[in-house]
Coordinates of N, CA and C in Angstrom, one line a residue:
M276 N 68.1 109.5 108.0 CA 69.5 110.1 108.1 C 71.1 110.2 106.7
E277 N 71.0 110.6 106.5 CA 71.7 110.6 104.5 C 73.2 110.5 105.0
D278 N 74.2 108.9 104.0 CA 75.2 109.9 105.7 C 76.1 110.5 104.0
K279 N 76.9 111.1 104.6 CA 77.5 113.0 103.6 C 79.4 112.7 104.5
R280 N 80.4 111.3 104.5 CA 81.6 111.3 104.9 C 81.8 111.1 103.5
R281 N 83.4 111.9 103.3 CA 84.0 112.2 102.7 C 84.9 111.4 102.4
H282 N 85.4 110.3 103.5 CA 86.7 109.5 104.0 C 86.2 108.4 104.4
P283 N 86.6 107.0 103.7 CA 85.7 105.9 105.0 C 86.4 106.1 106.2
R284 N 85.7 106.1 106.7 CA 86.4 106.1 108.8 C 86.8 104.5 108.9
F285 N 87.5 104.3 110.3 CA 88.6 103.3 110.3 C 87.8 102.5 112.3
S286 N 88.1 101.8 112.0 CA 87.4 102.0 113.5 C 88.6 101.8 114.6
V287 N 88.5 101.5 115.6 CA 89.6 101.8 116.5 C 89.2 100.0 117.2
M288 N 90.2 99.6 116.7 CA 89.4 97.9 117.4 C 90.8 96.9 117.6
N289 N 90.1 95.9 118.2 CA 91.3 94.4 119.3 C 91.9 95.2 120.3
D290 N 93.1 95.3 120.4 CA 93.6 95.8 121.9 C 94.3 97.0 121.1
K291 N 93.0 98.0 120.8 CA 93.8 99.3 120.6 C 92.8 100.3 120.9
S292 N 93.8 101.2 121.9 CA 92.4 102.1 122.1 C 93.0 103.7 122.3
C293 N 92.1 104.2 122.2 CA 92.5 106.0 122.1 C 91.3 107.0 122.5
W294 N 91.5 108.2 122.5 CA 90.6 109.4 123.6 C 91.6 111.0 123.2
L295 N 90.7 111.6 123.6 CA 91.1 113.3 123.7 C 90.6 113.6 125.1
Q296 N 91.8 114.1 125.5 CA 91.7 115.0 125.9 C 92.1 117.1 125.8
Y297 N 91.6 117.4 127.0 CA 91.8 118.5 126.4 C 92.8 119.1 126.6
A298 N 93.1 120.6 125.8 CA 94.7 121.0 125.5 C 95.8 121.0 127.2
D299 N 94.6 121.9 127.7 CA 94.5 122.1 129.1 C 94.4 121.3 130.6
N300 N 94.0 120.5 130.2 CA 93.3 119.5 131.6 C 93.5 118.1 131.0
P301 N 94.4 117.9 131.7 CA 94.1 116.1 132.5 C 93.5 114.8 132.2
N302 N 91.4 115.5 132.2 CA 91.3 114.8 131.7 C 90.7 114.2 130.7
M303 N 90.3 113.2 130.6 CA 89.6 112.0 129.5 C 88.2 112.9 129.5
V304 N 88.5 113.3 128.0 CA 86.8 113.5 127.3 C 85.6 113.4 126.2
A305 N 86.6 112.1 125.8 CA 86.8 111.9 124.6 C 86.9 110.4 124.9
G306 N 85.8 109.2 124.1 CA 87.2 108.0 123.7 C 86.6 107.7 121.5
V307 N 87.3 108.0 121.3 CA 87.5 107.8 119.2 C 87.1 106.6 119.4
R308 N 86.2 106.3 118.6 CA 85.6 104.6 117.7 C 86.2 104.8 116.6
D309 N 86.1 105.7 115.7 CA 87.1 105.4 114.8 C 87.5 106.4 113.1
V310 N 88.0 106.5 112.9 CA 89.0 107.8 112.6 C 88.5 108.1 110.7
S311 N 88.5 109.1 110.1 CA 89.2 108.6 108.7 C 89.6 110.0 108.8
R312 N 90.3 110.1 107.6 CA 91.2 111.3 106.9 C 90.9 112.7 107.8
S313 N 89.4 113.0 107.6 CA 88.3 114.3 107.8 C 88.6 115.1 108.9
G314 N 88.1 113.3 110.4 CA 88.1 114.2 111.5 C 87.5 112.4 111.7
L315 N 86.7 112.5 113.2 CA 86.7 111.7 114.6 C 85.2 111.2 114.5
R316 N 84.9 109.6 114.6 CA 83.8 110.0 115.6 C 84.3 109.5 117.8
I317 N 84.0 110.3 118.6 CA 83.9 109.7 119.5 C 81.9 109.4 119.9
T318 N 82.8 109.6 121.8 CA 82.1 109.0 122.6 C 82.3 109.5 123.7
S319 N 81.0 110.7 125.2 CA 81.7 111.2 125.8 C 80.6 110.9 127.0
D320 N 81.5 111.4 128.4 CA 80.2 111.6 129.1 C 80.3 112.9 129.5
T321 N 80.6 114.0 128.6 CA 80.7 115.0 129.5 C 80.0 116.0 127.9
P322 N 79.3 116.5 127.4 CA 78.1 116.6 126.6 C 79.8 117.9 125.8
L323 N 79.6 118.2 125.0 CA 80.0 118.4 123.9 C 79.9 120.3 122.8
D324 N 79.8 121.1 123.2 CA 80.1 122.3 122.4 C 79.6 121.8 121.2
N325 N 79.0 122.8 120.2 CA 79.4 122.7 118.7 C 79.2 123.9 118.7
T326 N 79.2 125.1 119.1 CA 79.0 126.1 118.5 C 80.9 127.1 118.7
N327 N 81.7 126.0 119.4 CA 83.2 126.1 119.0 C 84.2 125.5 118.6
D328 N 85.0 125.7 118.6 CA 86.2 124.7 118.3 C 87.3 124.8 119.5
H329 N 88.0 122.6 119.0 CA 87.6 122.3 121.0 C 89.4 121.9 120.3
N330 N 90.4 122.8 121.6 CA 91.5 122.1 120.8 C 92.3 121.2 122.2
F331 N 91.7 120.0 121.5 CA 92.3 118.1 122.2 C 93.7 118.6 122.2
V332 N 94.4 117.1 122.8 CA 94.9 116.3 122.4 C 95.2 114.8 122.6
L333 N 95.8 114.3 120.8 CA 94.6 113.1 120.9 C 95.5 112.0 122.0
K334 N 95.3 111.4 122.2 CA 96.3 110.6 123.3 C 95.6 108.7 122.3
S335 N 97.1 108.5 122.0 CA 96.1 106.4 121.5 C 97.1 105.8 122.0
S336 N 97.3 103.8 122.3 CA 98.2 102.9 123.2 C 99.5 102.9 121.4
W337 N 99.0 103.2 120.6 CA 100.0 102.0 119.4 C 100.6 103.4 118.2
L338 N 100.4 104.8 119.5 CA 101.5 105.8 119.3 C 102.1 106.4 120.8
E339 N 103.8 106.9 120.5 CA 104.9 107.0 121.5 C 104.7 108.4 121.3
H340 N 103.8 109.0 120.7 CA 103.1 110.9 121.4 C 102.1 110.8 121.1
D341 N 101.6 111.9 121.6 CA 100.9 113.2 121.4 C 100.0 113.7 120.1
I342 N 99.1 113.9 119.7 CA 98.9 114.5 119.2 C 97.8 115.8 119.4
P343 N 98.6 116.8 118.7 CA 97.3 118.6 119.4 C 96.0 118.8 118.0
V344 N 95.0 118.4 118.6 CA 94.4 118.1 117.2 C 93.4 119.7 117.3
K345 N 92.7 120.1 116.4 CA 92.0 121.4 116.7 C 91.0 120.2 116.3
V346 N 88.8 120.7 116.7 CA 88.2 119.8 116.1 C 86.9 120.5 116.4
R347 N 85.8 120.6 115.3 CA 84.8 121.1 115.2 C 83.3 119.8 115.1
I348 N 82.8 120.5 116.4 CA 82.0 119.5 116.5 C 80.8 118.9 116.1
V349 N 80.7 118.1 114.6 CA 79.6 118.9 112.9 C 78.2 117.9 113.8
W350 N 78.0 117.5 114.3 CA 76.8 116.7 114.9 C 77.2 116.0 115.6
D351 N 75.3 115.6 116.4 CA 75.4 114.7 118.2 C 74.6 113.7 117.7
D352 N 74.7 113.1 118.6 CA 73.3 111.6 118.9 C 73.6 111.5 119.6
T353 N 72.4 111.4 120.7 CA 72.0 111.2 121.9 C 70.6 109.8 122.2
S354 N 70.8 109.8 120.6 CA 70.1 109.1 120.6 C 69.3 107.4 121.3
T355 N 70.0 106.6 122.3 CA 70.7 105.6 122.1 C 70.8 105.7 123.4
G356 N 71.1 106.8 124.3 CA 71.5 107.4 125.2 C 72.9 107.7 125.6
I357 N 74.0 107.2 124.6 CA 75.1 107.7 125.2 C 75.3 109.1 124.1
R358 N 75.9 109.7 124.0 CA 76.6 111.2 124.0 C 77.6 109.9 122.3
N359 N 77.2 110.7 121.4 CA 77.9 110.2 120.2 C 78.2 111.8 119.3
Y360 N 79.2 111.3 119.6 CA 79.8 113.1 118.5 C 80.7 112.7 117.5
G361 N 80.2 113.6 116.5 CA 80.8 113.7 114.4 C 82.1 115.0 114.8
A362 N 82.9 114.7 114.6 CA 83.8 115.7 114.7 C 84.7 115.1 114.0
R363 N 85.3 117.4 113.6 CA 85.9 117.1 112.1 C 87.3 117.6 112.2
F364 N 88.5 117.6 112.0 CA 89.2 118.0 112.2 C 89.4 119.5 111.2
I365 N 89.8 120.2 112.1 CA 89.8 121.9 111.8 C 92.1 122.0 111.3
S366 N 92.3 121.7 112.2 CA 93.4 121.8 112.3 C 94.8 119.7 112.9
I367 N 94.8 120.0 112.3 CA 95.9 118.7 112.5 C 96.8 118.6 111.3
S368 N 98.5 118.2 111.1 CA 99.3 117.1 111.0 C 99.1 116.2 110.2
P369 N 99.4 116.1 107.8 CA 99.4 115.0 107.2 C 99.8 114.2 107.6
E370 N 100.9 113.8 108.6 CA 102.1 113.2 109.2 C 101.7 112.8 110.3
N371 N 101.0 113.2 111.4 CA 99.8 112.7 112.2 C 98.4 112.0 112.2
V372 N 98.3 112.7 110.6 CA 97.1 111.6 110.6 C 96.6 109.9 109.6
F373 N 98.6 110.3 109.2 CA 98.9 109.5 108.8 C 99.8 108.5 109.9
E374 N 100.3 108.2 110.6 CA 100.6 107.7 111.7 C 99.3 106.9 112.5
L375 N 98.2 107.7 112.6 CA 97.0 107.5 113.4 C 96.2 106.3 112.6
L376 N 96.0 107.1 111.1 CA 95.5 105.6 110.8 C 95.6 104.4 110.1
D377 N 97.1 104.8 109.7 CA 98.2 103.4 109.1 C 97.6 101.9 110.5
P378 N 97.9 101.7 111.5 CA 97.8 101.3 111.9 C 96.3 99.8 112.0
L379 N 95.4 101.5 112.4 CA 94.0 101.1 111.8 C 93.0 100.3 110.8
Y380 N 94.3 101.4 109.8 CA 93.7 100.6 108.7 C 94.5 98.8 108.5
H381 N 96.0 98.3 109.1 CA 96.3 97.0 108.9 C 94.9 96.0 109.1
D382 N 94.4 97.1 110.4 CA 93.2 96.2 111.4 C 92.2 96.3 110.2
W383 N 92.0 96.7 110.2 CA 91.0 96.8 109.7 C 90.9 95.9 107.9
L384 N 92.0 95.9 107.4 CA 92.4 94.7 106.4 C 92.7 93.0 106.6
E385 N 93.2 93.2 108.0 CA 93.3 91.5 108.3 C 92.0 91.7 108.7
E386 N 90.8 91.8 109.4 CA 89.9 91.5 109.9 C 88.9 91.4 108.3
A387 N 89.1 92.4 106.9 CA 87.6 92.1 106.0 C 88.4 90.2 105.4
S388 N 89.8 90.1 105.6 CA 90.9 89.3 105.2 C 89.9 88.1 105.5
K389 N 89.1 87.5 107.0 CA 88.7 86.7 107.5 C 87.8 86.4 106.9
Q390 N 87.2 87.2 106.1 CA 85.7 87.5 105.7 C 85.4 86.4 104.4
P391 N 84.5 85.9 104.7 CA 83.9 84.8 103.9 C 84.0 86.0 102.5
E392 N 84.6 85.6 101.1 CA 84.0 85.9 99.9 C 83.1 85.9 99.6
H393 N 82.1 86.9 99.2 CA 80.9 87.2 98.5 C 80.8 87.4 96.8
Y394 N 82.1 86.1 95.9 CA 81.8 86.6 94.5 C 81.8 85.5 93.5
S395 N 80.4 86.6 93.0 CA 79.7 85.0 91.6 C 81.0 84.7 90.2

């Protein structure tokens, strides 16, 4: 499968968690696995429609406030038995993208610094 990403993804890892709920429904819909400037990779027990935009509230363990987002499902993959989705941001403020990504970037940097260097 050809990689069509516009921006690098940063995994939700370490002691962090992030999930989506429908704006009008308090039940969790999807877990967020990674985030980029333009979207999310999510997993869900609930099938997500790829013909309509979804109004979600994004909740995370590292932010003190929820983030309203509108996303469009752009790909899905159920080949592993788990529903994985790629969602592109349709509506999110630039400030919220920064608040969401900054801690994930720092986690990535910390993990990368633990890896042995592969320079000749």
